[in-house]
Short mmCIF file of C-alpha atoms and ligand atoms in Angstrom, two decimals:
data_model
loop_
_atom_site.label_atom_id
_atom_site.label_comp_id
_atom_site.label_asym_id
_atom_site.label_seq_id
_atom_site.Cartn_x
_atom_site.Cartn_y
_atom_site.Cartn_z
CA MET A 1 0.00 0.00 0.00
CA TYR A 2 2.64 2.52 1.10
CA PHE A 3 5.76 0.59 0.17
CA ASN A 4 7.11 -0.17 -3.27
CA GLU A 5 10.17 -2.13 -4.41
CA GLU A 6 12.50 0.73 -3.52
CA HIS A 7 11.19 0.85 0.04
CA ASN A 8 11.57 -2.92 0.26
CA ALA A 9 15.15 -2.70 -1.02
CA LEU A 10 15.97 -0.18 1.71
CA ARG A 11 14.26 -2.38 4.29
CA ASN A 12 16.34 -5.39 3.23
CA MET A 13 19.53 -3.36 3.30
CA VAL A 14 18.91 -1.99 6.80
CA ARG A 15 17.79 -5.41 8.06
CA LYS A 16 21.01 -7.01 6.78
CA PHE A 17 23.05 -4.20 8.32
CA VAL A 18 21.36 -4.66 11.70
CA ASP A 19 21.80 -8.46 11.55
CA LYS A 20 25.43 -8.33 10.43
CA GLU A 21 26.99 -5.13 11.72
CA ILE A 22 24.99 -4.32 14.86
CA ASN A 23 23.32 -7.22 16.65
CA PRO A 24 26.39 -9.53 16.77
CA ASN A 25 28.31 -6.74 18.58
CA ILE A 26 25.65 -5.73 21.08
CA ASP A 27 26.87 -7.71 24.07
CA THR A 28 30.38 -6.27 23.70
CA TRP A 29 29.04 -2.75 23.23
CA GLU A 30 26.80 -3.06 26.30
CA GLU A 31 29.96 -3.78 28.32
CA LYS A 32 31.91 -0.89 26.77
CA THR A 33 30.25 1.72 24.54
CA VAL A 34 29.24 1.77 20.88
CA PRO A 35 32.23 2.94 18.79
CA LEU A 36 30.30 5.64 16.97
CA HIS A 37 32.87 6.77 14.41
CA GLU A 38 33.31 3.20 13.19
CA LEU A 39 29.56 2.46 13.10
CA PHE A 40 28.52 5.76 11.53
CA LYS A 41 31.16 5.54 8.81
CA LYS A 42 29.72 2.22 7.71
CA MET A 43 26.20 3.66 7.78
CA GLY A 44 27.28 6.82 5.98
CA ASP A 45 28.86 4.75 3.21
CA LEU A 46 25.49 3.04 2.70
CA GLY A 47 23.65 6.38 2.63
CA LEU A 48 21.73 5.63 5.84
CA LEU A 49 22.48 8.81 7.77
CA GLY A 50 20.68 11.31 5.56
CA ILE A 51 17.70 9.50 4.07
CA THR A 52 15.45 12.57 3.79
CA TYR A 53 18.27 15.13 3.52
CA ASP A 54 19.12 17.11 0.39
CA GLN A 55 21.27 15.22 -2.11
CA LYS A 56 23.33 18.39 -2.46
CA TYR A 57 24.88 17.62 0.95
CA GLY A 58 25.18 13.87 0.47
CA GLY A 59 21.65 12.97 1.57
CA GLN A 60 19.33 10.63 -0.30
CA GLY A 61 16.53 13.16 -0.86
CA LEU A 62 13.89 10.52 -0.17
CA ASP A 63 10.44 10.99 1.38
CA TYR A 64 9.27 10.20 4.92
CA TRP A 65 8.08 6.70 4.03
CA PHE A 66 11.71 5.73 3.44
CA ASP A 67 12.59 7.29 6.78
CA LEU A 68 9.85 5.19 8.39
CA VAL A 69 11.22 2.01 6.83
CA PHE A 70 14.70 2.85 8.15
CA LEU A 71 13.39 3.49 11.66
CA GLU A 72 11.20 0.38 11.69
CA GLU A 73 14.21 -1.79 10.91
CA LEU A 74 16.28 -0.11 13.63
CA GLY A 75 13.53 -1.33 15.97
CA HIS A 76 15.02 -4.84 15.62
CA VAL A 77 18.32 -3.79 17.23
CA LYS A 78 18.76 -5.75 20.44
CA ALA A 79 19.75 -2.77 22.62
CA GLY A 80 18.09 0.64 22.68
CA GLY A 81 21.39 2.49 23.06
CA VAL A 82 22.41 1.90 19.44
CA PRO A 83 19.29 3.27 17.71
CA MET A 84 19.34 6.16 20.20
CA ALA A 85 22.90 7.08 19.16
CA ILE A 86 21.92 6.83 15.50
CA GLY A 87 18.79 8.88 16.13
CA VAL A 88 20.83 11.69 17.66
CA GLN A 89 22.85 11.80 14.45
CA THR A 90 19.88 11.67 12.05
CA HIS A 91 16.84 13.09 13.88
CA MET A 92 17.99 15.12 16.89
CA ALA A 93 21.18 17.10 16.24
CA THR A 94 21.08 17.67 12.46
CA PRO A 95 17.49 18.52 11.37
CA ALA A 96 17.94 22.17 12.42
CA VAL A 97 21.20 22.44 10.47
CA HIS A 98 19.45 20.99 7.42
CA GLU A 99 16.39 23.23 7.72
CA TYR A 100 17.85 26.49 9.03
CA GLY A 101 21.63 26.28 8.59
CA THR A 102 23.62 28.44 6.20
CA GLU A 103 25.43 26.98 3.21
CA TYR A 104 28.62 27.15 5.29
CA LEU A 105 27.10 25.12 8.17
CA LYS A 106 25.66 22.56 5.80
CA GLU A 107 28.94 22.08 3.94
CA THR A 108 31.12 22.09 7.06
CA TYR A 109 28.97 20.08 9.47
CA LEU A 110 25.90 18.52 7.86
CA ARG A 111 27.78 16.92 4.96
CA PRO A 112 30.32 15.11 7.22
CA ALA A 113 27.52 14.08 9.61
CA ILE A 114 25.61 12.50 6.73
CA ALA A 115 28.79 10.82 5.48
CA GLY A 116 29.49 9.43 8.96
CA ASP A 117 32.75 11.37 9.23
CA MET A 118 31.53 13.44 12.16
CA VAL A 119 29.61 12.29 15.23
CA THR A 120 26.99 14.67 16.60
CA ALA A 121 25.25 15.36 19.92
CA ILE A 122 22.33 17.54 20.94
CA GLY A 123 22.91 19.76 23.97
CA VAL A 124 19.71 21.11 25.51
CA THR A 125 19.29 19.68 29.04
CA GLU A 126 21.08 21.17 32.04
CA ALA A 127 21.16 20.23 35.72
CA GLY A 128 18.53 22.88 36.43
CA ALA A 129 16.58 22.70 33.16
CA GLY A 130 15.16 19.52 31.62
CA SER A 131 11.40 19.61 31.09
CA ASP A 132 11.49 23.38 31.46
CA VAL A 133 13.88 24.06 28.59
CA ALA A 134 13.52 27.82 28.87
CA GLY A 135 15.09 27.63 32.34
CA LEU A 136 18.52 26.85 30.89
CA LYS A 137 21.46 28.99 32.02
CA THR A 138 24.29 28.28 29.57
CA LYS A 139 25.19 31.65 28.07
CA ALA A 140 26.42 32.66 24.63
CA VAL A 141 27.64 36.26 24.63
CA ARG A 142 28.47 38.00 21.38
CA ASP A 143 32.03 39.32 21.23
CA GLY A 144 33.12 40.61 17.81
CA ASP A 145 32.92 37.80 15.28
CA SER A 146 32.41 35.16 17.96
CA TYR A 147 30.12 34.03 20.72
CA VAL A 148 31.71 33.16 24.06
CA ILE A 149 29.95 30.20 25.67
CA ASN A 150 29.93 29.41 29.38
CA GLY A 151 27.85 26.79 31.16
CA SER A 152 27.18 23.06 31.23
CA LYS A 153 24.90 20.41 29.77
CA LEU A 154 23.73 17.18 31.37
CA PHE A 155 22.72 13.72 30.09
CA ILE A 156 24.14 14.36 26.60
CA THR A 157 23.93 11.28 24.39
CA ASN A 158 27.05 10.70 22.23
CA GLY A 159 28.65 13.45 24.33
CA CYS A 160 32.02 11.72 24.86
CA GLN A 161 32.50 10.93 21.18
CA ALA A 162 30.85 13.88 19.45
CA ASP A 163 32.73 16.07 16.96
CA PHE A 164 30.12 18.77 17.33
CA VAL A 165 27.25 19.56 19.66
CA THR A 166 24.13 21.33 18.48
CA LEU A 167 23.80 23.54 21.51
CA LEU A 168 20.96 25.65 22.84
CA ALA A 169 22.25 28.62 24.84
CA ARG A 170 20.88 31.83 26.26
CA THR A 171 21.80 34.87 24.15
CA SER A 172 19.94 37.40 26.30
CA ASP A 173 18.53 37.72 29.82
CA LYS A 174 15.13 38.90 28.62
CA PRO A 175 12.28 36.65 29.81
CA GLY A 176 10.37 34.71 27.18
CA TYR A 177 11.29 32.41 24.33
CA HIS A 178 13.21 34.89 22.14
CA SER A 179 16.39 34.86 24.24
CA PHE A 180 18.11 31.75 22.89
CA GLY A 181 20.44 30.82 20.06
CA LEU A 182 21.11 27.37 18.62
CA PHE A 183 24.80 26.85 17.79
CA VAL A 184 26.96 24.27 16.11
CA VAL A 185 29.78 23.88 18.62
CA PRO A 186 32.84 21.87 17.50
CA THR A 187 34.22 19.84 20.39
CA ASN A 188 37.86 20.42 19.42
CA LEU A 189 37.68 24.09 20.47
CA PRO A 190 39.49 25.20 23.64
CA GLY A 191 37.04 25.39 26.54
CA PHE A 192 35.10 22.23 25.68
CA VAL A 193 35.30 19.64 28.44
CA VAL A 194 33.62 16.27 28.90
CA SER A 195 33.37 16.52 32.67
CA LYS A 196 31.86 13.09 33.27
CA LYS A 197 30.76 9.92 31.52
CA LEU A 198 27.52 8.96 33.26
CA ASP A 199 26.46 5.52 34.50
CA LYS A 200 22.83 4.55 33.83
CA LEU A 201 20.03 2.06 34.51
CA GLY A 202 19.66 1.16 30.83
CA MET A 203 20.84 2.18 27.36
CA ARG A 204 24.15 0.94 28.69
CA CYS A 205 25.95 0.85 25.35
CA SER A 206 25.10 4.50 24.77
CA ASP A 207 27.58 7.16 25.77
CA THR A 208 25.94 9.75 28.02
CA ALA A 209 27.98 12.72 29.21
CA GLU A 210 28.05 15.83 31.27
CA LEU A 211 29.62 18.64 29.26
CA PHE A 212 31.24 21.84 30.40
CA PHE A 213 31.86 25.01 28.37
CA ASP A 214 34.52 27.31 29.77
CA ASP A 215 34.91 30.56 27.81
CA LEU A 216 34.51 28.55 24.63
CA ARG A 217 34.76 30.90 21.66
CA VAL A 218 32.69 29.78 18.68
CA PRO A 219 32.58 31.75 15.39
CA ALA A 220 29.35 33.72 14.96
CA GLU A 221 28.79 31.92 11.66
CA ASN A 222 28.10 28.76 13.70
CA LEU A 223 24.76 30.17 14.79
CA ILE A 224 21.78 28.33 13.26
CA GLY A 225 19.14 30.89 12.24
CA LYS A 226 18.94 34.13 14.20
CA SER A 227 20.32 34.78 17.70
CA ASP A 228 16.79 35.05 19.18
CA GLU A 229 15.22 32.11 17.31
CA GLY A 230 17.05 29.16 18.85
CA PHE A 231 14.26 28.10 21.18
CA ILE A 232 11.67 28.03 18.41
CA ILE A 233 14.02 26.15 16.06
CA GLN A 234 14.78 23.62 18.81
CA MET A 235 11.06 23.09 19.48
CA LYS A 236 10.70 22.21 15.80
CA GLN A 237 13.75 19.97 15.95
CA PHE A 238 12.14 18.13 18.90
CA GLN A 239 9.37 16.99 16.54
CA HIS A 240 11.92 14.98 14.55
CA GLU A 241 13.40 13.58 17.77
CA ARG A 242 10.00 12.49 19.05
CA PHE A 243 8.93 11.02 15.74
CA PHE A 244 12.13 8.99 15.70
CA ALA A 245 10.95 7.11 18.82
CA LEU A 246 7.69 5.82 17.34
CA PRO A 247 8.53 3.16 14.71
CA GLY A 248 11.24 1.55 16.86
CA THR A 249 8.76 1.33 19.72
CA TYR A 250 6.03 -0.61 17.94
CA VAL A 251 8.53 -2.85 16.16
CA GLY A 252 10.54 -3.43 19.35
CA ALA A 253 7.39 -4.11 21.39
CA ARG A 254 6.21 -6.67 18.84
CA ASP A 255 9.62 -8.36 18.98
CA MET A 256 9.31 -8.57 22.78
CA ILE A 257 5.91 -10.22 22.42
CA ASP A 258 7.09 -12.71 19.80
CA MET A 259 10.02 -13.67 22.01
CA THR A 260 7.71 -14.05 25.01
CA VAL A 261 5.14 -16.15 23.13
CA LYS A 262 7.91 -18.52 22.08
CA TYR A 263 9.02 -18.85 25.70
CA ILE A 264 5.59 -19.40 27.21
CA GLN A 265 4.69 -21.94 24.53
CA GLU A 266 7.56 -24.06 25.80
CA ARG A 267 7.50 -23.27 29.50
CA ILE A 268 5.48 -25.89 31.39
CA VAL A 269 3.90 -24.69 34.64
CA PHE A 270 1.26 -26.69 36.55
CA GLY A 271 1.56 -29.42 33.92
CA LYS A 272 0.77 -27.33 30.82
CA PRO A 273 2.44 -24.67 28.65
CA LEU A 274 1.98 -21.20 30.16
CA ILE A 275 0.34 -19.98 26.96
CA LYS A 276 -2.65 -22.22 27.69
CA ASN A 277 -3.68 -19.70 30.36
CA GLN A 278 -6.29 -17.49 28.75
CA VAL A 279 -5.39 -14.56 30.98
CA LEU A 280 -1.90 -14.43 29.49
CA ARG A 281 -3.12 -14.80 25.91
CA HIS A 282 -5.61 -11.99 26.40
CA ARG A 283 -2.94 -9.76 27.90
CA LEU A 284 -0.76 -10.34 24.85
CA VAL A 285 -3.64 -9.57 22.52
CA ASP A 286 -4.37 -6.31 24.36
CA TRP A 287 -0.78 -5.23 23.80
CA ILE A 288 -0.76 -6.32 20.15
CA THR A 289 -3.90 -4.23 19.63
CA GLU A 290 -2.28 -1.17 21.20
CA ILE A 291 0.88 -1.75 19.15
CA GLU A 292 -1.26 -1.69 16.01
CA CYS A 293 -2.84 1.59 17.18
CA LEU A 294 0.60 3.18 17.64
CA LYS A 295 1.69 1.90 14.24
CA GLN A 296 -1.40 3.31 12.53
CA LEU A 297 -0.98 6.66 14.33
CA THR A 298 2.63 6.71 13.09
CA TYR A 299 1.51 6.00 9.52
CA HIS A 300 -1.03 8.79 9.86
CA ILE A 301 1.78 11.11 11.01
CA VAL A 302 3.88 10.14 7.98
CA ARG A 303 0.95 10.91 5.65
CA MET A 304 0.64 14.32 7.33
CA LYS A 305 4.40 14.93 7.17
CA VAL A 306 4.44 14.12 3.46
CA LYS A 307 1.73 16.77 2.99
CA GLY A 308 3.73 19.30 5.03
CA LEU A 309 1.13 19.57 7.82
CA ASP A 310 1.85 20.46 11.47
CA VAL A 311 2.19 17.15 13.31
CA THR A 312 3.03 18.43 16.80
CA ARG A 313 -0.24 17.23 18.34
CA GLU A 314 -0.08 13.78 16.75
CA ILE A 315 3.65 13.31 17.46
CA SER A 316 3.08 14.28 21.10
CA MET A 317 0.30 11.68 21.28
CA GLY A 318 2.57 9.11 19.65
CA LYS A 319 5.44 9.84 22.06
CA LEU A 320 3.09 9.63 25.03
CA LEU A 321 1.63 6.32 23.86
CA ALA A 322 5.06 4.93 22.93
CA GLY A 323 6.39 5.53 26.44
CA GLN A 324 3.37 4.00 28.14
CA LEU A 325 3.17 1.04 25.78
CA SER A 326 6.84 0.09 25.85
CA PHE A 327 6.79 0.17 29.65
CA LYS A 328 3.62 -1.94 29.78
CA VAL A 329 4.88 -4.50 27.27
CA SER A 330 8.45 -4.82 28.59
CA ASN A 331 7.21 -5.04 32.19
CA GLY A 332 4.43 -7.50 31.33
CA CYS A 333 6.65 -9.70 29.17
CA LEU A 334 9.33 -9.76 31.86
CA GLN A 335 6.64 -10.98 34.28
CA MET A 336 5.79 -13.87 31.93
CA PHE A 337 9.46 -14.91 31.86
CA GLY A 338 9.39 -15.15 35.66
CA GLY A 339 12.78 -15.35 37.39
CA MET A 340 14.48 -15.91 34.05
CA GLY A 341 13.20 -12.49 32.94
CA TYR A 342 14.96 -10.90 35.88
CA MET A 343 18.33 -12.30 34.82
CA ASN A 344 20.69 -10.03 32.92
CA GLU A 345 21.31 -12.84 30.46
CA SER A 346 17.74 -12.51 29.11
CA LEU A 347 17.07 -9.91 26.50
CA ILE A 348 13.76 -8.93 28.10
CA SER A 349 15.59 -7.55 31.14
CA ARG A 350 17.59 -5.26 28.85
CA ASN A 351 14.40 -4.30 26.98
CA PHE A 352 12.80 -3.39 30.30
CA ARG A 353 15.74 -1.22 31.37
CA ASP A 354 16.22 0.45 27.98
CA THR A 355 12.60 1.30 27.24
CA ARG A 356 12.10 2.96 30.64
CA LEU A 357 13.76 6.06 29.22
CA LEU A 358 11.03 6.67 26.68
CA SER A 359 8.62 8.30 29.14
CA ILE A 360 11.38 10.62 30.40
CA GLY A 361 13.83 11.57 27.63
CA GLY A 362 13.09 14.02 24.82
CA GLY A 363 10.02 15.35 26.62
CA ALA A 364 8.59 13.48 29.60
CA GLU A 365 5.13 11.92 29.54
CA GLU A 366 3.64 14.83 31.51
CA VAL A 367 5.22 17.36 29.15
CA MET A 368 3.63 15.55 26.18
CA LYS A 369 0.27 15.73 27.97
CA GLU A 370 0.70 19.49 28.47
CA VAL A 371 1.41 19.96 24.74
CA ILE A 372 -1.65 17.91 23.78
CA ALA A 373 -3.83 19.79 26.29
CA ARG A 374 -2.70 23.08 24.71
CA TYR A 375 -3.68 21.81 21.26
CA GLU A 376 -7.04 20.75 22.69
CA GLY A 377 -7.53 24.28 23.98
CA PHE A 378 -7.49 23.63 27.74
C1 FAD B 1 19.79 8.41 29.03
C2 FAD B 1 19.40 9.84 28.75
C3 FAD B 1 19.82 10.44 27.57
C4 FAD B 1 19.51 11.78 27.32
N1 FAD B 1 20.01 12.39 26.18
C5 FAD B 1 19.87 13.73 26.07
C6 FAD B 1 20.54 14.42 25.01
O1 FAD B 1 21.22 13.81 24.16
N2 FAD B 1 20.44 15.77 24.95
C7 FAD B 1 19.69 16.49 25.86
O2 FAD B 1 19.64 17.70 25.74
N3 FAD B 1 19.04 15.86 26.85
C8 FAD B 1 19.13 14.50 26.98
N4 FAD B 1 18.48 13.85 28.00
C9 FAD B 1 17.69 14.64 28.95
C10 FAD B 1 16.19 14.38 28.88
O3 FAD B 1 15.62 14.93 27.73
C11 FAD B 1 15.61 14.95 30.20
O4 FAD B 1 16.00 14.07 31.22
C12 FAD B 1 14.11 15.11 30.15
O5 FAD B 1 13.74 16.15 29.29
C13 FAD B 1 13.52 15.38 31.54
O6 FAD B 1 14.20 16.43 32.16
P1 FAD B 1 14.76 16.25 33.65
O7 FAD B 1 15.52 14.99 33.70
O8 FAD B 1 15.45 17.49 34.05
O9 FAD B 1 13.46 16.05 34.54
P2 FAD B 1 12.65 17.21 35.28
O10 FAD B 1 12.39 18.32 34.36
O11 FAD B 1 13.32 17.49 36.59
O12 FAD B 1 11.28 16.46 35.55
C14 FAD B 1 11.22 15.34 36.45
C15 FAD B 1 9.91 14.63 36.21
O13 FAD B 1 8.86 15.50 36.56
C16 FAD B 1 7.73 15.24 35.76
N5 FAD B 1 7.24 16.50 35.19
C17 FAD B 1 7.93 17.39 34.44
N6 FAD B 1 7.13 18.40 34.08
C18 FAD B 1 5.92 18.17 34.64
C19 FAD B 1 4.67 18.86 34.64
N7 FAD B 1 4.51 20.01 33.97
N8 FAD B 1 3.64 18.31 35.31
C20 FAD B 1 3.79 17.14 35.99
N9 FAD B 1 4.93 16.45 36.01
C21 FAD B 1 5.98 16.96 35.35
C22 FAD B 1 8.15 14.24 34.68
O14 FAD B 1 7.68 12.96 35.00
C23 FAD B 1 9.65 14.25 34.75
O15 FAD B 1 10.20 13.00 34.41
C24 FAD B 1 18.73 12.51 28.25
C25 FAD B 1 18.28 11.88 29.42
C26 FAD B 1 18.62 10.59 29.69
C27 FAD B 1 18.16 9.97 30.98
#
């Protein structure tokens, strides 16, 4: 219906890549960290890091259905930290450069990011400002042809390995949303410090950092858009970030269910396979039904995106549902595995830990509800 031979060819390519280049390495990467330069170079060579981006900068120039196919296949990766790192590169740190960056920024930063020659990070959250983005304190003060940046960022994915950070900083002390600039900040400049690599519950193969900016002088030409438009641009960029989470969630949740069904078909308890208990079958069917709802909402969003419509309301609903559903499914499947599900050796325990982030990161569940309530007019 939506997919032709070209979409299927992309699907096969990504599936093979996940099976060959990602999943066999997951256990090692969970112990250490994903080597992003190595992984992204391979993906860049296959054209996977700029599917919807302009061909002029090395992108594929394809429509959002191709993007959906790519993201659905990433849903089969056996640890959330890898797709999250990829998503930062493709859907979180670069959309603003693509949409609002100058020719210079696109040539100098977007092109190498698409090629996999540069690793990116998105720097919004601070110790005192997560859900309330406008509360951030990192300052960018204009000084001649540069901005001088001082402050810190917390929980930054890819932060230890990034070549540049797309950074939201305060450019004025005026209250309101027109006091921020979004900058491309190369990490090789003096004053950039990775102050800490953070330890986490899940997404263990992902590199999460605390960053520090100490009188870091970035050329004024590294500003994306105008010096008072950064907040608005970042809010738009968040829509790409939140969309990114949807396909991987319904595909990943379905994988969890398939794995669980296989287990409970074989697991004999009270003299019969666990699956013979109607209560468990019905629970699985409830989840499969909700997974289908999330998938169809996502397809609806893609149809709207293709038409250039505002999808903020629908993406917020999708992100809300994705967080709730992945928690419900990973928690419920773990329960069906019993003690085995609690063991680190079972994939479901990793699924449970990794998916917990979805209701917090990139806009917490309550923040999504506030956005939806605003669209509903109350
Ligand atoms: C593993 C990981 C990776 C991350 N990667 C990045 C990254 O790459 N770049 C980046 O900039 N940030 C990143 N983040 C930060 C993430 O986006 C924030 O953690 C998130 O936005 C929530 O902010 P906070 O942690 O400050 O929670 P707070 O803002 O302190 O909120 C705490 C809790 O309060 C609740 N809450 C918030 N607002 C309301 C409200 N209005 N009504 C009721 N309840 C509310 C929510 O449940 C929320 O979880 C990452 C976080 C994690 C854990």
